[in-house]
mmCIF file of C-alpha atoms and ligand atoms in Angstrom:
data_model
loop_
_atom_site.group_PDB
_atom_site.id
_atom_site.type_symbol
_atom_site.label_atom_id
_atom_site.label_comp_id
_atom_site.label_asym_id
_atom_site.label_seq_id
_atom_site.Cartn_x
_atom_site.Cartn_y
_atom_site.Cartn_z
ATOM 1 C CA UNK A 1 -11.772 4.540 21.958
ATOM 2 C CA UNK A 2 -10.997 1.510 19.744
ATOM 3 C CA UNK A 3 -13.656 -0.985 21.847
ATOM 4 C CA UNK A 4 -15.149 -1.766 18.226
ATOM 5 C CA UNK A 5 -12.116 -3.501 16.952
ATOM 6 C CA UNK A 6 -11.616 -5.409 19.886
ATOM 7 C CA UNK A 7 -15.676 -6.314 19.218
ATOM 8 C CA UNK A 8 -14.988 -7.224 15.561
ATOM 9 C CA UNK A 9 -12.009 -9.477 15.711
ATOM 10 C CA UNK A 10 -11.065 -11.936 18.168
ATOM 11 C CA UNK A 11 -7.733 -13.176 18.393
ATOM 12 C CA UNK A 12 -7.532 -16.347 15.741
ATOM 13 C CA UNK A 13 -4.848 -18.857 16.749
ATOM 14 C CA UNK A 14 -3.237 -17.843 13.128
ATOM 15 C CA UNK A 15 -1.987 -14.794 14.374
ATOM 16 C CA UNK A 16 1.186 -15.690 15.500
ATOM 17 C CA UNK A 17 3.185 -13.213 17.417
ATOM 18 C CA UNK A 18 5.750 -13.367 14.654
ATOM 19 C CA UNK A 19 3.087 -12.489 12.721
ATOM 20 C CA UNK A 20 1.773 -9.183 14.867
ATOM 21 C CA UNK A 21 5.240 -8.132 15.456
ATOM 22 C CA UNK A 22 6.030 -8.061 11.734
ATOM 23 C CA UNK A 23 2.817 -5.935 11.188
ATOM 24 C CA UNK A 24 3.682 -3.127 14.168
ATOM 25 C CA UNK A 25 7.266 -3.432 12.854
ATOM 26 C CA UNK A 26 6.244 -2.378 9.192
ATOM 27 C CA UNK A 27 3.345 -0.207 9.998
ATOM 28 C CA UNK A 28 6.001 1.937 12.144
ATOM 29 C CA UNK A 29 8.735 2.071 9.289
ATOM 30 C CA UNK A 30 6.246 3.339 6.675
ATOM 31 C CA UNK A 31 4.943 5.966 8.794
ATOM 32 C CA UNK A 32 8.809 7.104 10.354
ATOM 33 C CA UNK A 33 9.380 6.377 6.287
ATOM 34 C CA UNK A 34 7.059 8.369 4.538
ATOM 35 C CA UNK A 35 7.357 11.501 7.870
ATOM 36 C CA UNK A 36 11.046 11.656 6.876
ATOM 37 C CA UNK A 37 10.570 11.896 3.431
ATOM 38 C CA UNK A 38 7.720 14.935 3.820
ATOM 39 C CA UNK A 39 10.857 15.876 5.781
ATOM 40 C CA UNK A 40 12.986 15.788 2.904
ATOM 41 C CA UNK A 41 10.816 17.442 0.645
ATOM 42 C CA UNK A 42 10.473 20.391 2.669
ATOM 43 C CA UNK A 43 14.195 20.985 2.606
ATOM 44 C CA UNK A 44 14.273 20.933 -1.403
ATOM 45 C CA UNK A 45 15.840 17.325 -1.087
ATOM 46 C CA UNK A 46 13.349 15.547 -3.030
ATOM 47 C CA UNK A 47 13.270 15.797 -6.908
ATOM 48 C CA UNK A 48 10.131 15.184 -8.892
ATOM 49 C CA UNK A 49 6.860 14.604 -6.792
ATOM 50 C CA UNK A 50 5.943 12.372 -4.141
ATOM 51 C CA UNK A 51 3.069 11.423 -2.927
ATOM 52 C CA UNK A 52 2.429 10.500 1.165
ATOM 53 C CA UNK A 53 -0.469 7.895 2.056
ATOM 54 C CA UNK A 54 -0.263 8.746 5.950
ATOM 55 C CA UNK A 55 -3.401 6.871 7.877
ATOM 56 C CA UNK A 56 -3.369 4.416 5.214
ATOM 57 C CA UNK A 57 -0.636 1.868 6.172
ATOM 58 C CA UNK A 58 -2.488 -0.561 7.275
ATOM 59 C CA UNK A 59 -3.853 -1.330 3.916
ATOM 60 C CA UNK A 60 -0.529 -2.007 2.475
ATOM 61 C CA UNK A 61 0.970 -4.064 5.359
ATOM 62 C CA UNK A 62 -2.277 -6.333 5.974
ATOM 63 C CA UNK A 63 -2.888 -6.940 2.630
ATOM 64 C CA UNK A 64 0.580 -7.883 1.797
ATOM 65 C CA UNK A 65 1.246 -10.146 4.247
ATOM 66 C CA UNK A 66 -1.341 -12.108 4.121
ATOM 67 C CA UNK A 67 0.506 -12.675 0.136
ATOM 68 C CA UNK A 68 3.351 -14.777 -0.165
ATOM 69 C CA UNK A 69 6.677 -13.306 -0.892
ATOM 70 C CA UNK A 70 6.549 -14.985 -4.875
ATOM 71 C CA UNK A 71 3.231 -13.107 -5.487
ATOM 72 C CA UNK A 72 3.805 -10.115 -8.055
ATOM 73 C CA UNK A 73 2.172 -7.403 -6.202
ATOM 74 C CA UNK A 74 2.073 -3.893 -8.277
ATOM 75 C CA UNK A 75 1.711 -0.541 -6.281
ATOM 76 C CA UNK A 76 0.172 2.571 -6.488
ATOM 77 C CA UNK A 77 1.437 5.913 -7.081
ATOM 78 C CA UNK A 78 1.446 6.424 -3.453
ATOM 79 C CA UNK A 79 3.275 3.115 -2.363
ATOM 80 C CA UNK A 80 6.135 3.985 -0.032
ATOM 81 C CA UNK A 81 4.556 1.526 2.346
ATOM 82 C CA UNK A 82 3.587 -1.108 0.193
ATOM 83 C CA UNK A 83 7.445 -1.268 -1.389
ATOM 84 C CA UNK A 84 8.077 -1.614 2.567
ATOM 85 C CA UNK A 85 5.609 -4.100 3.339
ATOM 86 C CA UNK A 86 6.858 -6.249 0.325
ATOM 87 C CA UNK A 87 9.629 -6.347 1.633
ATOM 88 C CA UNK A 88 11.663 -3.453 -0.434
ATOM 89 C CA UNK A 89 15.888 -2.501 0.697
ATOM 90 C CA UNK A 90 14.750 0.980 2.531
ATOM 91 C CA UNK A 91 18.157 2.270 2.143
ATOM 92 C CA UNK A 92 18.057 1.881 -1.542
ATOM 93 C CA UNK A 93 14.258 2.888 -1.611
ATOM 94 C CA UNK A 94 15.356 6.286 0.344
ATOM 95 C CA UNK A 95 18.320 6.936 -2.242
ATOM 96 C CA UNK A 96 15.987 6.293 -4.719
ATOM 97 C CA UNK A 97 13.497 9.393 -4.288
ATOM 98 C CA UNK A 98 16.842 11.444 -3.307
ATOM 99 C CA UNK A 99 17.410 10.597 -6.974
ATOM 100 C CA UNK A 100 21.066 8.544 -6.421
ATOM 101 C CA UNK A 101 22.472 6.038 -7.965
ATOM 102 C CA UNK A 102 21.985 3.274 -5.662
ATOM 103 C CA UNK A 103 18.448 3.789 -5.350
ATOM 104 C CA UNK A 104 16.346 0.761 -6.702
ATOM 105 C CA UNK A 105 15.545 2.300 -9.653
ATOM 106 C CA UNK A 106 19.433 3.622 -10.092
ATOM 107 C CA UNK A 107 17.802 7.205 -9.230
ATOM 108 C CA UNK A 108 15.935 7.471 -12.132
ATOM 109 C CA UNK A 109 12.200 6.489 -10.907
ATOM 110 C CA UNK A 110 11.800 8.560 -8.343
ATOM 111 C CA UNK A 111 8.740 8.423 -5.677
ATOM 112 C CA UNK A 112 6.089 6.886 -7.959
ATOM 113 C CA UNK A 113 8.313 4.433 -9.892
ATOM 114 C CA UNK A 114 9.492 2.679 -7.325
ATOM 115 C CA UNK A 115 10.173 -1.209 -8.429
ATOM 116 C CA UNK A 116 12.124 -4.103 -7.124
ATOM 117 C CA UNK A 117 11.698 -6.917 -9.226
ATOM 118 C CA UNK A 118 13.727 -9.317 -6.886
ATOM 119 C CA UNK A 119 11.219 -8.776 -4.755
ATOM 120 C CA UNK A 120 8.353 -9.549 -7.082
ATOM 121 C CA UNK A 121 7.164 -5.732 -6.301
ATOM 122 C CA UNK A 122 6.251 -3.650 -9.478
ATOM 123 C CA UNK A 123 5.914 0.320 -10.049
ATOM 124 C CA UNK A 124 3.116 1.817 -11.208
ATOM 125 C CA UNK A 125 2.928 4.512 -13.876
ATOM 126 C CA UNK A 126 1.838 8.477 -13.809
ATOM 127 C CA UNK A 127 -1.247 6.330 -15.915
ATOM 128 C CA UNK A 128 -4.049 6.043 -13.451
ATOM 129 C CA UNK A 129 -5.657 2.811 -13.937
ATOM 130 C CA UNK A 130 -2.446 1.459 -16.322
ATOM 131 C CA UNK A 131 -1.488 -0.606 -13.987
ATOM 132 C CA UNK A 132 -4.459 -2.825 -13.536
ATOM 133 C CA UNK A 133 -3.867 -3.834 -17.499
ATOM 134 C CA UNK A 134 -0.260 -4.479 -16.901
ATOM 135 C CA UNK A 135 -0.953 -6.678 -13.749
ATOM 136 C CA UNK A 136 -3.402 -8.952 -15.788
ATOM 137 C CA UNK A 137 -0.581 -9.571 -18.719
ATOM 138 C CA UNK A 138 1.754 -10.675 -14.786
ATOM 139 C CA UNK A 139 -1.310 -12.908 -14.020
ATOM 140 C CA UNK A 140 -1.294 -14.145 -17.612
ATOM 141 C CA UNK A 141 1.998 -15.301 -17.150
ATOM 142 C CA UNK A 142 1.239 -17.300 -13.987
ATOM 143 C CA UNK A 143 -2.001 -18.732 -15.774
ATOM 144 C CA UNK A 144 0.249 -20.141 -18.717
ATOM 145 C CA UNK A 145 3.757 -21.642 -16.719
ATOM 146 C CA UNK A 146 0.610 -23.368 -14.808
ATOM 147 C CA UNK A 147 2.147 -21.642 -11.402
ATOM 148 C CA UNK A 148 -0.051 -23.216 -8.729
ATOM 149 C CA UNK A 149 0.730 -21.218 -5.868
ATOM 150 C CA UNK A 150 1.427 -17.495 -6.771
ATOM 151 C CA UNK A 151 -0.946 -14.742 -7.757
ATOM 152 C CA UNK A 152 -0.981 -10.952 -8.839
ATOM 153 C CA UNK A 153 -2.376 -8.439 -6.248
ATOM 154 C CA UNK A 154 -2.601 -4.611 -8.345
ATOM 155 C CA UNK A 155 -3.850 -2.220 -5.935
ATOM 156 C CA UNK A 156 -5.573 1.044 -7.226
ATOM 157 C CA UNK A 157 -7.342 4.118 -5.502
ATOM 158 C CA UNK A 158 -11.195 4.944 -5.986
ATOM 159 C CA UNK A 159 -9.948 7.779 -8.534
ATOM 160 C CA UNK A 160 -8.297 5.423 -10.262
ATOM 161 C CA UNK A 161 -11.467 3.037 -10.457
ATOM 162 C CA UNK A 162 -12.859 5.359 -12.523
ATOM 163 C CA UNK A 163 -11.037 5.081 -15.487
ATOM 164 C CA UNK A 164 -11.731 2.848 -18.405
ATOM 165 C CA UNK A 165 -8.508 1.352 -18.246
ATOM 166 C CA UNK A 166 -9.594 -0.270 -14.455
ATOM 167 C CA UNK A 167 -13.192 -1.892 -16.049
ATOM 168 C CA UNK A 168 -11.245 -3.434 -19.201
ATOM 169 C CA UNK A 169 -8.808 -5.171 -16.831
ATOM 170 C CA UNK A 170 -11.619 -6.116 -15.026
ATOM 171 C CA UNK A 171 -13.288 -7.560 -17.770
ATOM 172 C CA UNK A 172 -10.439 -9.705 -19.120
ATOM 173 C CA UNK A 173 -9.370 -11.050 -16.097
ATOM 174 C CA UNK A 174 -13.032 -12.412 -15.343
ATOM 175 C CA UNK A 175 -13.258 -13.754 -18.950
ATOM 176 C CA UNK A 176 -9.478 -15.294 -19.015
ATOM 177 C CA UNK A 177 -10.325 -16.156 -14.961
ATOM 178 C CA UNK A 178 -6.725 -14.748 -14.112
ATOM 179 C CA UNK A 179 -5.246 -15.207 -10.639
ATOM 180 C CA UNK A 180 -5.300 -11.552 -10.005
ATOM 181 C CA UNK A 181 -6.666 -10.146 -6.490
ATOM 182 C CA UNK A 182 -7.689 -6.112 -7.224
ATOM 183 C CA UNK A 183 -7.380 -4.188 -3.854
ATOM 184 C CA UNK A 184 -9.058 -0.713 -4.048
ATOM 185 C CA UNK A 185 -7.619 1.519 -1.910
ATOM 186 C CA UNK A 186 -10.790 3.834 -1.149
ATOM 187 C CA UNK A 187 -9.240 7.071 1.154
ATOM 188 C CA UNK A 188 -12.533 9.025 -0.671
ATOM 189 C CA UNK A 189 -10.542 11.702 -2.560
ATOM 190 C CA UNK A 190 -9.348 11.533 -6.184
ATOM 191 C CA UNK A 191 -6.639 14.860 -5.590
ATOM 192 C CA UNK A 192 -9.110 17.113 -3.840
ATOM 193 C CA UNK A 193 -12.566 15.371 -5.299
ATOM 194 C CA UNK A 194 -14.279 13.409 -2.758
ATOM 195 C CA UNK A 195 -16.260 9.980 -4.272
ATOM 196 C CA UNK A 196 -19.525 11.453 -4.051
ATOM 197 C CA UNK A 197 -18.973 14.235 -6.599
ATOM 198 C CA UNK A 198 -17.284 11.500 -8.684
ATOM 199 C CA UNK A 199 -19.476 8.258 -8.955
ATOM 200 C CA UNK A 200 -23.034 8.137 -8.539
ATOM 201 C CA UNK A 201 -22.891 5.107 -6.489
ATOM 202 C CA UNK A 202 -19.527 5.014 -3.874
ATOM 203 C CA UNK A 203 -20.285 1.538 -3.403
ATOM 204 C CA UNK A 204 -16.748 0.505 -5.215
ATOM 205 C CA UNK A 205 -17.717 -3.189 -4.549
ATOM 206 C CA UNK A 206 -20.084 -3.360 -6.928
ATOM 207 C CA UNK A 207 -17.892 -2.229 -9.360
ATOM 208 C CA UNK A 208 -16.852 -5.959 -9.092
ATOM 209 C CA UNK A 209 -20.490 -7.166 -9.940
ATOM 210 C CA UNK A 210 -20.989 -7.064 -13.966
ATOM 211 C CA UNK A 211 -17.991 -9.103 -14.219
ATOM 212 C CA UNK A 212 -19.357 -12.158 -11.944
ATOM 213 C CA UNK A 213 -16.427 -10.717 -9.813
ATOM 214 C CA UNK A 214 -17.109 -11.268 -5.951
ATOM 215 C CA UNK A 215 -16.075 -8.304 -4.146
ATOM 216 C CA UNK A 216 -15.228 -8.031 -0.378
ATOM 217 C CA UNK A 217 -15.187 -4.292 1.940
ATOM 218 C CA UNK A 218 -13.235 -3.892 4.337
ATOM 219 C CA UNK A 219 -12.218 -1.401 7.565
ATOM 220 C CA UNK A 220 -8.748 -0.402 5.813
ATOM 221 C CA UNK A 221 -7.667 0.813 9.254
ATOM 222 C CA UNK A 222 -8.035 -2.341 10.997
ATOM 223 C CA UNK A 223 -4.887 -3.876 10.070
ATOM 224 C CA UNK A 224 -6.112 -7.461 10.865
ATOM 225 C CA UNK A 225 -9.169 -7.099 9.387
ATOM 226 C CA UNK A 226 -7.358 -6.463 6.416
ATOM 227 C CA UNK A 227 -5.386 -9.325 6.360
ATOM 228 C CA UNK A 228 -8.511 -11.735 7.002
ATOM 229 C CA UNK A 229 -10.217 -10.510 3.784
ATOM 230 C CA UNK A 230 -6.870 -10.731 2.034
ATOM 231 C CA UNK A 231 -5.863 -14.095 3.334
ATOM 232 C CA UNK A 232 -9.131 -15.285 2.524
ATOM 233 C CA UNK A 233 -8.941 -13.813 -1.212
ATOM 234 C CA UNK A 234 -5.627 -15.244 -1.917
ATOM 235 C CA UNK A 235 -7.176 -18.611 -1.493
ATOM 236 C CA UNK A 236 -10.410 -17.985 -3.559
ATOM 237 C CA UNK A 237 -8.075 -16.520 -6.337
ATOM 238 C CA UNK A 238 -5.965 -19.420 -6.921
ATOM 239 C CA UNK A 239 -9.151 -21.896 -6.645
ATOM 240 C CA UNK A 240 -11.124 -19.614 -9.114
ATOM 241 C CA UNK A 241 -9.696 -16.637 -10.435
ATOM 242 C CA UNK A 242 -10.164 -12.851 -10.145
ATOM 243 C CA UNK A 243 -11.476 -11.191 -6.813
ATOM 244 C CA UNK A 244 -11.887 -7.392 -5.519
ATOM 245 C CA UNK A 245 -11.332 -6.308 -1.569
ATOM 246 C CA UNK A 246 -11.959 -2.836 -1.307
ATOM 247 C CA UNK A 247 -10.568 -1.153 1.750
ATOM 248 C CA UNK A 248 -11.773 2.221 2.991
ATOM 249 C CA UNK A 249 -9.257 4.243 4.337
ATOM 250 C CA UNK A 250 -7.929 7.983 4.576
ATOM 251 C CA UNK A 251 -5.273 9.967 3.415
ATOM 252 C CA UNK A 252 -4.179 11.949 6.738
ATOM 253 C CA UNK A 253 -1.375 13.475 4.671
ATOM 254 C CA UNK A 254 -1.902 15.809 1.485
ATOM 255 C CA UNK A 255 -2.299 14.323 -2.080
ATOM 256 C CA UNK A 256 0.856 15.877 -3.261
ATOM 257 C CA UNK A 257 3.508 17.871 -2.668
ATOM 258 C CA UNK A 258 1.713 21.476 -2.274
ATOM 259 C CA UNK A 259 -2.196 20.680 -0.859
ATOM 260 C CA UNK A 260 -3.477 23.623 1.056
ATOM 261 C CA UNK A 261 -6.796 20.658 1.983
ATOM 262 C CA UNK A 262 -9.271 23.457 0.920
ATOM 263 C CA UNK A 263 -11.355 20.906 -0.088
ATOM 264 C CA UNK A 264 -11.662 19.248 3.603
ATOM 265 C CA UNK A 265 -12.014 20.850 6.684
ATOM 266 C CA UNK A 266 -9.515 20.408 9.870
ATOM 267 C CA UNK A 267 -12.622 18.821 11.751
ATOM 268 C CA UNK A 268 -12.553 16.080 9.443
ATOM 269 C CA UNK A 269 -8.779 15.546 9.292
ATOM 270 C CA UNK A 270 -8.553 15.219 12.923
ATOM 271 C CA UNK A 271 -11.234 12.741 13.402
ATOM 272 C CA UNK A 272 -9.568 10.335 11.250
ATOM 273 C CA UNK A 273 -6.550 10.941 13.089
ATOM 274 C CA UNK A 274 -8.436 9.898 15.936
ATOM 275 C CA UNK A 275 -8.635 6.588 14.174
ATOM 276 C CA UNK A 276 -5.032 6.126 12.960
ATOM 277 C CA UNK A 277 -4.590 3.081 12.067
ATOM 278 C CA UNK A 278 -1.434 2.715 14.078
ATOM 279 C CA UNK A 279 -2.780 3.605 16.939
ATOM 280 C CA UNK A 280 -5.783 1.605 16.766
ATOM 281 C CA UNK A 281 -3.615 -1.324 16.265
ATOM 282 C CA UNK A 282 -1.148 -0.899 19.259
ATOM 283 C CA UNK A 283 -4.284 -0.167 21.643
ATOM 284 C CA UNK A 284 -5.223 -3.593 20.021
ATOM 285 C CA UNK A 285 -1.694 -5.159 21.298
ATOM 286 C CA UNK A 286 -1.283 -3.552 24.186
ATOM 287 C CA UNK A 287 -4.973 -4.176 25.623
ATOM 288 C CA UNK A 288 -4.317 -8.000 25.307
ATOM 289 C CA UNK A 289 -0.935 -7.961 26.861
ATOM 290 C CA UNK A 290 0.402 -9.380 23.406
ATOM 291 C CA UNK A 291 3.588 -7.192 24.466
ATOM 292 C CA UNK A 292 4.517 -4.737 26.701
ATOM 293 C CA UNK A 293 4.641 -1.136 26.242
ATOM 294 C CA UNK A 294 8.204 -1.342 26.330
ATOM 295 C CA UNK A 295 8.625 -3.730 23.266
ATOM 296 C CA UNK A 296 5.799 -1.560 21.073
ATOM 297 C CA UNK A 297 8.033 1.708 22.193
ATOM 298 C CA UNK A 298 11.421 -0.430 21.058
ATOM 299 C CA UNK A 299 9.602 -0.967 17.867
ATOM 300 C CA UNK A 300 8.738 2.655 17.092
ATOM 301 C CA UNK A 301 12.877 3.538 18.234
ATOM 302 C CA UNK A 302 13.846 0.672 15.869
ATOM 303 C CA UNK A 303 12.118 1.999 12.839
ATOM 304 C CA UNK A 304 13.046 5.226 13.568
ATOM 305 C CA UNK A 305 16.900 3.669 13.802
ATOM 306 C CA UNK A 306 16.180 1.762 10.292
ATOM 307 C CA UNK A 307 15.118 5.262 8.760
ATOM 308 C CA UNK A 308 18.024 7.146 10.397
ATOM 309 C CA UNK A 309 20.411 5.038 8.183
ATOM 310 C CA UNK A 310 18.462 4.884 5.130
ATOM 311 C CA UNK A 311 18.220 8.905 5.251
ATOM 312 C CA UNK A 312 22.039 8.844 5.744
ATOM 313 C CA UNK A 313 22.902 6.097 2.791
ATOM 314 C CA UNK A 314 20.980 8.515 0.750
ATOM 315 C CA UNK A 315 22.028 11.543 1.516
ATOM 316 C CA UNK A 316 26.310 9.594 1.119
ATOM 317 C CA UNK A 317 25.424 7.782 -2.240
ATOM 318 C CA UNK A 318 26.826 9.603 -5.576
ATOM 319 C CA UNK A 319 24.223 10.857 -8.164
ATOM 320 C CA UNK A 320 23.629 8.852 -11.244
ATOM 321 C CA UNK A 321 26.257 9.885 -13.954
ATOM 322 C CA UNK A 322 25.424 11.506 -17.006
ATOM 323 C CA UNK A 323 27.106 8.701 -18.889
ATOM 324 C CA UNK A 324 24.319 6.029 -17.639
ATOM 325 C CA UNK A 325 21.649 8.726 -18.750
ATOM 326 C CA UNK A 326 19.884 6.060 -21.463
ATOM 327 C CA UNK A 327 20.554 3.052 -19.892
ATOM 328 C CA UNK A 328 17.420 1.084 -19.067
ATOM 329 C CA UNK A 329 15.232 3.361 -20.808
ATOM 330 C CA UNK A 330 13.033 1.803 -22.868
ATOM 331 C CA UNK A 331 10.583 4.592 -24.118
HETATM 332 C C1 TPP B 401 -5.131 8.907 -16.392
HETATM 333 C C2 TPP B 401 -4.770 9.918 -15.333
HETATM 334 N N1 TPP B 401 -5.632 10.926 -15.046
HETATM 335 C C3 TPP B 401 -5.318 11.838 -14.104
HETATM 336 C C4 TPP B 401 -4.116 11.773 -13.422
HETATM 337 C C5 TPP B 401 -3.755 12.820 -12.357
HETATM 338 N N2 TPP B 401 -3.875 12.239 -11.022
HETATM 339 C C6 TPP B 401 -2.784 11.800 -10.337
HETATM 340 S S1 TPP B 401 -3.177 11.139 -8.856
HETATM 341 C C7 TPP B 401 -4.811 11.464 -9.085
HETATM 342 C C8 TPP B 401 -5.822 11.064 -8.036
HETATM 343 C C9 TPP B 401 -5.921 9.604 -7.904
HETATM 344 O O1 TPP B 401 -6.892 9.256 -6.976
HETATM 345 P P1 TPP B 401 -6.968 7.792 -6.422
HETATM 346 O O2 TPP B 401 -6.897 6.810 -7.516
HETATM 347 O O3 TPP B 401 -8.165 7.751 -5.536
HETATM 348 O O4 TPP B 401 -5.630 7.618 -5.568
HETATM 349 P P2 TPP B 401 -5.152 8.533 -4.345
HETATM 350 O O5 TPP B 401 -4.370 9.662 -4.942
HETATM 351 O O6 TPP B 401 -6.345 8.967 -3.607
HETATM 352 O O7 TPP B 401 -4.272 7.631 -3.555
HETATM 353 C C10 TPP B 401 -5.044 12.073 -10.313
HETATM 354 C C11 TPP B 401 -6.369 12.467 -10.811
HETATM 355 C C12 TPP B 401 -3.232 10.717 -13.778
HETATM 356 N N3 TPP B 401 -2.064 10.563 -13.172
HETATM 357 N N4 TPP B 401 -3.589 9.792 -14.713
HETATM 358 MG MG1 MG B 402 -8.311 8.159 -3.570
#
């Protein structure tokens, strides 16, 4: 079933088995992650809204690795597994949509706020397309302490590309030449629009184009193919400045809490089940005899373990106190 990745990529000498374990470790604690937390929500534990990118991990852990941990990277509203891939305390990132005090944001973020500055991993707002201007003044800040090895990576969804906000950023970090990497996250839907009744060309690369931006596409499933194109990017963003990798995806989960999918049909859902990124990647592992079955399977057990106890430090931390109510608010 998954002949055409083993086609595509051949086994570079850079991909260490350190490497490949890290990516089927993190690919398997986003999606035990973000399972437990639909979980959650469906027994009223969850406050606010959350938003699951299920079939999409693998653009979150390729592209991030292939960063270095001192690159700002800013998420989107559905980044569970992006926090995770940065690197993110999952016990405080689970208290944290349970709304307690020890979450990372002390409870009061929730889901789609999720930030971890020690980590050099940054929240996104309910602002579609906000971000991408915030991440430029981040690369701005690089650009002028004359930081030589660190970029910004903002990742974004096709709806999001859309908005005005996305083509100023664009704009400004072409004509400043800031080290800023933009990684479009196209999973095709904007809520329940698909790209075609929302752009007349879905080409999102080209989006890239009136700003002398080069632009890169990518198989967002293929976890390594992911973290070529990033890898690659990193390096032509320090040399020269701002650079686009789209990566095509799909959301297997709904957008949102409620999503009845009456905009998509079950036919459709299930084949891009069929190409679940997870799977795809341990057929990859397994059909090389990187590792056995029984280390992939000690993985999956492992993350499940990890989630276990961050679902339990949760569900044991005290909720905020109405006495810290306007602490770090700023607006
Ligand atoms: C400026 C703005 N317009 C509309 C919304 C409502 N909204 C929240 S998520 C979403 C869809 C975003 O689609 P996309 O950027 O493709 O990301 P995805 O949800 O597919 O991951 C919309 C329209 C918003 N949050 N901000
Ligand atoms: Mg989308």
């Amino acid at each position: 079933m998954f002949n055409c990745l083993k086609e595509r990529i051949a086994l570079k000498p850079e991909y260490s088995k350190e490497l490949l374990a890290e990516m089927w470790k993190k690919l398997n604690l986003a999606r035990e992650f973000e399972t437990r937390v639909q979980w959650l929500f469906s027994m009223g534990l969850v406050h606010g809204t959350t938003h699951l990118g299920i079939g999409e991990e693998a653009t979150a852990v390729g592209s991030i690795l292939a960063l270095k941990p001192q690159d700002y990277v800013f998420g989107t509203h559905r980044g569970h597994s992006q926090a995770i891939a940065k690197g993110i305390d999952i016990d405080r990132m689970m208290a944290e949509i349970l709304a307690k005090e020890t979450g990372v944001c002390k409870g009061k973020g929730g889901s789609m706020h999720i930030a971890s500055p020690d980590i050099n991993y940054f929240a996104t707002s309910g602002i579609l397309g906000a971000s991408s201007v915030i991440a430029n003044g981040a690369a701005l800040t690089i650009k002028k302490r004359n930081e030589r090895d660190r970029i910004t990576a903002v990742f974004y969804g096709d709806g999001a590309s859309n908005e005005g906000a996305c083509f100023e950023a664009l704009n400004l970090a072409a004509l400043w030449k800031l080290p800023i990497l933009f990684v479009c996250i196209n999973n095709t839907y904007g809520m329940s629009t698909p790209i075609a009744k929302a752009m007349h060309d879905t080409d999102l690369s080209k989006r890239a184009y009136p700003f002398g931006i080069p632009s890169k596409t990518v198989d967002g499933n293929h976890v390594l193919e992911v973290y070529d194109a990033v890898s690659e990017a990193r390096e032509y963003v320090l040399e020269n400045g701002p650079m686009m990798v789209v990566e095509n995806t799909y959301r297997i989960s709904g957008h949102s809490k409620s999503d009845g999918n009456l905009y998509r049909s079950k036919e459709e859902i299930n084949a891009w089940k069929e190409k679940c990124p997870i799977k795809a990647f341990r057929s990859y592992l397994a059909e090389r005899r990187l590792f056995t079955e029984e280390e992939l399977d000690a993985a999956v057990k492992e993350a499940a373990a990890v989630i276990d106890h961050a679902v339990e430090y949760g569900k044991a931390s005290k909720n905020p106190s109405v006495d810290d109510v306007f602490d770090d608010v700023y607006a």
